[in-house]
XYZ file of C-alpha atoms in Angstrom:
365
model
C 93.028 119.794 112.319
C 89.917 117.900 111.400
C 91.964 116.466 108.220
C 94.781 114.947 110.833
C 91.752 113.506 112.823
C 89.870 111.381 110.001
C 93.935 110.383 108.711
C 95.260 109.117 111.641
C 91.751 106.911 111.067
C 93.161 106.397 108.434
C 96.688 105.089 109.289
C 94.973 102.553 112.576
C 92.726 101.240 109.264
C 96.145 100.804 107.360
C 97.946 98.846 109.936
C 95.102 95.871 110.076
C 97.438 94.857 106.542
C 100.622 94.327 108.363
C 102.761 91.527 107.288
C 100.035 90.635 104.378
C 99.882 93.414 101.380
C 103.862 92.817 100.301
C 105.307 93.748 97.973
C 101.690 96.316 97.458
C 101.833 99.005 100.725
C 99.669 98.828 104.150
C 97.087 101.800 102.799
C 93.519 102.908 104.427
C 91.143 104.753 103.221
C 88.126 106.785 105.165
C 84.650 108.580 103.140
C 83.345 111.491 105.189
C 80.705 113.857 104.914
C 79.508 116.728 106.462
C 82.041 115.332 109.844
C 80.551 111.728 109.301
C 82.268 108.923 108.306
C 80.198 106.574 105.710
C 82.844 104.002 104.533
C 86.143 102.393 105.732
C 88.350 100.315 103.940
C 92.039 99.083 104.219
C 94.481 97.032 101.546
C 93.536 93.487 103.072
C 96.089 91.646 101.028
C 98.106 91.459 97.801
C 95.849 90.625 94.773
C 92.603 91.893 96.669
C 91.254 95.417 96.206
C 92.681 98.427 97.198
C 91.662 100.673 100.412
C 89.368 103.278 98.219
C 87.877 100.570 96.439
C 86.860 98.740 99.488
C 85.997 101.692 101.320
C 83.480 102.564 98.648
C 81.688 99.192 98.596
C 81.544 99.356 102.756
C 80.120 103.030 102.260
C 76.390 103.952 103.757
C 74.871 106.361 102.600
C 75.370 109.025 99.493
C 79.105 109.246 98.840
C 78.729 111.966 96.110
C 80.539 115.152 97.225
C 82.289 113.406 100.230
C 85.891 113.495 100.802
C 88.161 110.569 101.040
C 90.930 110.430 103.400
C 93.636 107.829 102.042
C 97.379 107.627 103.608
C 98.831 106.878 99.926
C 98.575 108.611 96.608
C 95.896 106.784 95.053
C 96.709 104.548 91.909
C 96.018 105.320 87.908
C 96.851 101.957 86.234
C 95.788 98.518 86.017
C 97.457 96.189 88.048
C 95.883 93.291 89.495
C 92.851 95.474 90.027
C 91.650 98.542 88.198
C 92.825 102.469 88.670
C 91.888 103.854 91.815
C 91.351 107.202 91.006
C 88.569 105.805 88.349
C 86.738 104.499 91.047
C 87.124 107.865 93.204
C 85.662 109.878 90.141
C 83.055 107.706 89.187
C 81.559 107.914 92.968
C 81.543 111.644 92.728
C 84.204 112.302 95.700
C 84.317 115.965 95.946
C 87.402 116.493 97.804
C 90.737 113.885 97.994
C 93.103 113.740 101.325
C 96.388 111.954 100.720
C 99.333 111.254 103.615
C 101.940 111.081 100.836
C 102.298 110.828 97.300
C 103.216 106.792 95.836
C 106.842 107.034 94.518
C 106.016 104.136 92.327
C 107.183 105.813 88.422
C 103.432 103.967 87.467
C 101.930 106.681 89.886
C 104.289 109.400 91.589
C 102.218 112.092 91.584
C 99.932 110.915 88.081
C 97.249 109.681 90.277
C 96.471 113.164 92.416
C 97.206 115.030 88.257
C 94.104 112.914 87.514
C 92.120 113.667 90.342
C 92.750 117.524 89.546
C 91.601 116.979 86.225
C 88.181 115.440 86.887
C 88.058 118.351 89.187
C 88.113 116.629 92.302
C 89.929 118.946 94.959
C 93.124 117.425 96.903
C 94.939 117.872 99.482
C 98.472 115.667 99.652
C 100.660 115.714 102.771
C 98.527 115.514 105.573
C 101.070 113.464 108.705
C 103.257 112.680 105.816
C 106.183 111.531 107.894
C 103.960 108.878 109.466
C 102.371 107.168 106.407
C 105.604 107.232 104.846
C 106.915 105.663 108.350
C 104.225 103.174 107.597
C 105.441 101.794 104.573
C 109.701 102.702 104.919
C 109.782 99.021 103.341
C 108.103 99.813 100.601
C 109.351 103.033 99.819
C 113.063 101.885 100.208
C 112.179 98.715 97.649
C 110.482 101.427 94.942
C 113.063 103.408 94.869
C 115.977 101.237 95.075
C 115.244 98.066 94.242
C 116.913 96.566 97.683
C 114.663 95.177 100.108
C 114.693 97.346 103.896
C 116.787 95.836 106.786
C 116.318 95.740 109.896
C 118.857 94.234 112.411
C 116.967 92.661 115.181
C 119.117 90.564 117.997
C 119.128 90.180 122.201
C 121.758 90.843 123.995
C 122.840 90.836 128.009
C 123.567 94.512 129.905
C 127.145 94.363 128.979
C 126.805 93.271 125.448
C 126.856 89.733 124.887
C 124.596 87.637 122.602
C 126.272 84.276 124.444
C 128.104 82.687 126.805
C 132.097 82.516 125.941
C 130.555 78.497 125.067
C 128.450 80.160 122.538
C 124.630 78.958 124.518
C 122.182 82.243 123.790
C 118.677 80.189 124.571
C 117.412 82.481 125.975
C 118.833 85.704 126.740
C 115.591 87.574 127.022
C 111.897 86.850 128.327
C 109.484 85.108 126.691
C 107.883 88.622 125.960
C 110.597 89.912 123.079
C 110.450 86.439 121.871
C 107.250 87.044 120.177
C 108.360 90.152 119.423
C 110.898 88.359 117.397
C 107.947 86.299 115.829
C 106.060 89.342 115.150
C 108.884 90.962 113.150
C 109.277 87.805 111.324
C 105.770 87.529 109.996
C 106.034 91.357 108.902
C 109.291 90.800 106.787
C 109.854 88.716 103.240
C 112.904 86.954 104.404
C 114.748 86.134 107.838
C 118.420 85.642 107.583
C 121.061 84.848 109.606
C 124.630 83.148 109.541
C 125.666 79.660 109.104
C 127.106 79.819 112.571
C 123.439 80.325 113.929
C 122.658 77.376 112.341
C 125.598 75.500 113.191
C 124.880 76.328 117.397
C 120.905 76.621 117.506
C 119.823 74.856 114.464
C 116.785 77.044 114.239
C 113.404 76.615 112.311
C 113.179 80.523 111.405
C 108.962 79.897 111.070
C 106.261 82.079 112.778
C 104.760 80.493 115.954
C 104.588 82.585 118.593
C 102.367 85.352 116.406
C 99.793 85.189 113.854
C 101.067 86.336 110.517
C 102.894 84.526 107.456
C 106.113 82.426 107.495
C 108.928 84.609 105.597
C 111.819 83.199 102.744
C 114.621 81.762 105.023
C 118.193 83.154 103.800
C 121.143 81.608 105.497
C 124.307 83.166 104.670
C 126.586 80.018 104.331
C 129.802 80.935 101.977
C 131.266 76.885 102.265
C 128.115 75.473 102.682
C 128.715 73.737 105.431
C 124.875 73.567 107.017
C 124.122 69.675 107.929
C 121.865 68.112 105.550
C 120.303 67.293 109.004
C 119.405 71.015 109.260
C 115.749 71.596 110.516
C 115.287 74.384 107.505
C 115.828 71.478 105.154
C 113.540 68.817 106.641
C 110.122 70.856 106.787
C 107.207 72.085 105.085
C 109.296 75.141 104.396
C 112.115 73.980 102.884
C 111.593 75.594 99.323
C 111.479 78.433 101.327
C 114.712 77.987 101.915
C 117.851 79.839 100.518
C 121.235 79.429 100.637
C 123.666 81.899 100.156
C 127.169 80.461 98.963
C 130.415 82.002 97.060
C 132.356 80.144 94.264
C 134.725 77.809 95.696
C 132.105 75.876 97.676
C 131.881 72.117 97.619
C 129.507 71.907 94.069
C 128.352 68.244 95.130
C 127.196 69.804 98.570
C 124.887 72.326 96.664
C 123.175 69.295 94.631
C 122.406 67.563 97.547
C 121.187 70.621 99.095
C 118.275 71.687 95.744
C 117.570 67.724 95.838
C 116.229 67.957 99.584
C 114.486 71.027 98.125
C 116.626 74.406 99.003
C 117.516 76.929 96.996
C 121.467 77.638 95.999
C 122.146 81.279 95.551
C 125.836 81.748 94.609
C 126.923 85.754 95.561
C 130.374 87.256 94.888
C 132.851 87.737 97.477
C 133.732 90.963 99.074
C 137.531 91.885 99.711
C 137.659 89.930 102.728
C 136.598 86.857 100.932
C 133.366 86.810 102.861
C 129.831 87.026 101.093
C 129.424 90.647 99.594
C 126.142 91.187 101.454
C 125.536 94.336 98.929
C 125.327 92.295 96.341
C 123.421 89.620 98.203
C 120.967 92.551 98.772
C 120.684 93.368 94.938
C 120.277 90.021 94.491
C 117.547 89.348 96.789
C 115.571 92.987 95.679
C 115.753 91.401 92.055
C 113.781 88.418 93.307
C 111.099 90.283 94.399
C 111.919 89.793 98.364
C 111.466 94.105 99.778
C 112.283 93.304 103.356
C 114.851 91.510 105.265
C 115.502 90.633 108.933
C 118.542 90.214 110.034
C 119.329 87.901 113.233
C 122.303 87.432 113.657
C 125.139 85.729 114.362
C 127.847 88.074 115.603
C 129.663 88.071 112.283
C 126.604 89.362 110.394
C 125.237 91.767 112.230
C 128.956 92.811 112.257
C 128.994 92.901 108.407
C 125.605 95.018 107.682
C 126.225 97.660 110.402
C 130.046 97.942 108.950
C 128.888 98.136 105.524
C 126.010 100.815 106.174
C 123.746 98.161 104.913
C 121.371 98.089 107.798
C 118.192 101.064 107.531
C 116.359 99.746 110.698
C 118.354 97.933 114.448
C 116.024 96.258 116.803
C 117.769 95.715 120.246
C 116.369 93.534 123.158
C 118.211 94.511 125.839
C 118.100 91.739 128.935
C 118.816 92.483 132.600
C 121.367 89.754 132.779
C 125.153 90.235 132.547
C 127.151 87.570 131.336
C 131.188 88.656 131.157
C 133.486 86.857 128.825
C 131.500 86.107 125.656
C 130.260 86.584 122.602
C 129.920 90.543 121.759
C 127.017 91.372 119.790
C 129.109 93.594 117.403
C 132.442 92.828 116.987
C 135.108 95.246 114.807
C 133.377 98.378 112.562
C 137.119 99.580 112.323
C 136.205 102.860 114.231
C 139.006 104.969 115.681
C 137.770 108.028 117.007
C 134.093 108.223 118.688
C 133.393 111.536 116.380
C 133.121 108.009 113.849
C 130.673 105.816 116.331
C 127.154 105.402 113.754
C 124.407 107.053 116.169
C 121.478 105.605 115.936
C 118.257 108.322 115.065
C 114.384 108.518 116.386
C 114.959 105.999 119.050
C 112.280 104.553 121.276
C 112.689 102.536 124.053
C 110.204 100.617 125.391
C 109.661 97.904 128.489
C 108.481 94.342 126.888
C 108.375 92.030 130.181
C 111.887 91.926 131.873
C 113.582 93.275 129.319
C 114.253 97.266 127.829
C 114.019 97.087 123.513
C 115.516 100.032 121.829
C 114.408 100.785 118.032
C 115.815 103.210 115.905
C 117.254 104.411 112.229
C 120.692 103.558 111.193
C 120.342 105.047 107.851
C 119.224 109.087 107.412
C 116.182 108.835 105.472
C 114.823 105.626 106.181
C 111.221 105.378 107.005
């Protein structure tokens, strides 16, 4: 009981790295002895120490024979900063809690072999499900090499993300629209459709929470986003990526790098739309782990359809609209016994409106 106690410590420490240790995990990291706690640390961000490390420096008192409580298996090679576990037996830690072991093939279970050999005692698995939970993004990316997804979009009582006309600003309260902020500056990329573009002409940056601007991806087959485009005309823009198929006007794409975007040509899928599975693999190869997904219709269509989508994120406002545009259209299901269910839901009250989370994929998180 007392080793759940000092790890959820652990996992609150953890979370301070949200949105800033990609693509490293959120980890934290307690020292206690004899029921005290001398030192606290958490991965601040990538490039900077580890949890351990920092929890060692913050330490008062005699660490030797202490335990440390860490949510992740602790490393055993040189990265941007030394081994972990070299620090852990060099301070004379006694005793070695870890939430879950790192699937990373550099550690994956090398790091607690090491600690057992220096003869520190450990203890792995302590509220497993939620450090793992904690870092679903980076345990997808590790393992797979595709970034996580989560689908994240607002939608009226009966189902509509706009009027028949196609106006959506704003469907829900001002509330789940930094919610939509927030989940921006915790993902590597935010993509949506060219027809978002097209209607709402969106900037895609963080303002309404603190937290890091993510890679822009705009899913744009013809390339037919304006050169007027407010992605193209900002400090952002070479954070700015285009997704297009062969066939698209060539000259377009020029002027498109020359204002400073990115062209990212993706094979077609057998509808002759962008193959977003291999825009996935694409995007995991360039180092981006996570992805939100906004939208429009056609999109959200497309990654729940394909089983692309691990994570959905639905603001649900108390409005109803009618005739309009649905917020999923056609996932060619005939019988319900075929309807995707969607796991460990919460719901939760965010101003005026009702946002349901939940898993779309078994395993995820």
């Amino acid at each position: 009981m007392e080793d759940e106690i000092f790890m959820k410590k652990a996992l609150i420490l953890a979370r301070r790295g949200l949105g800033k240790t990609s693509p490293n995990p959120m980890v934290g990291a307690l020292i206690v002895k004899e029921g005290k706690i001398l030192g606290k640390g958490y991965h601040r961000k990538y490039g900077e120490a580890h949890a351990e490390v920092i929890a060692l420096r913050n330490a008062r008192g005699d660490v030797r024979g202490a335990s440390m409580y860490v949510t992740l298996e602790p490393c055993c090679h040189h990265g941007w900063t030394p081994p972990c576990v070299n620090a852990l037996i060099e301070a004379g830690m006694s005793r070695v809690v870890i939430g879950t072991p790192d699937p990373n093939p550099r550690v994956n279970g090398k790091g607690i072999q090491s600690l057992l050999d220096s003869g520190i005692q450990v203890k792995a698995g302590v509220l497993e499900e939620q450090c793992r939970e904690l870092n679903e993004a980076y345990f997808k990316y590790i393992q797979t090499g595709i970034p996580f997804v989560t689908l994240k979009f607002s939608q009226s009582v009966d189902g509509r993300i706009a009027t028949k006309t196609g106006r959506s600003q704003w469907i829900s309260s001002p509330e789940t629209l930094r919610l939509a902020h927030t989940l921006r500056s915790i993902h590597n990329g935010v993509l949506v459709g060219i027809g978002t573009v097209l209607v709402d002409d969106p900037s895609l940056t963080v303002r309404l929470a603190k937290g890091k601007n993510p890679q822009r991806i705009i899913v744009d087959s013809r390339l037919r986003i304006p050169l007027k485009a407010k992605v193209l005309h900002d400090e952002m823009v070479d954070k700015t990526i285009i997704i297009a198929t062969e066939g698209a006007n060539r000259k377009k794409a020029q002027s498109l790098k020359h204002l400073g975007a990115e062209i990212l040509w993706v094979a077609k899928n057998h509808r002759g739309e962008v193959d977003m599975e291999d825009l996935l693999k694409t995007l995991g190869r360039m180092g981006v782990t996570s992805v939100l997904v906004e939208g429009g219709a056609k999109v959200i269509t497309s990654f729940i359809r394909e089983r692309l989508a691990d994570k959905i994120v639905i603001v649900m406002a108390p409005k109803i609209i009618g005739e309009g545009i649905e917020a999923v259209g056609n996932l060619e299901i005939r019988d319900l016994h075929e309807a995707l269910r969607i796991s460990r839901m919460k719901t939760t009250r965010l101003g005026d409106d009702i946002v349901i989370e939940g898993y779309l994929r078994e395993g995820s998180g």
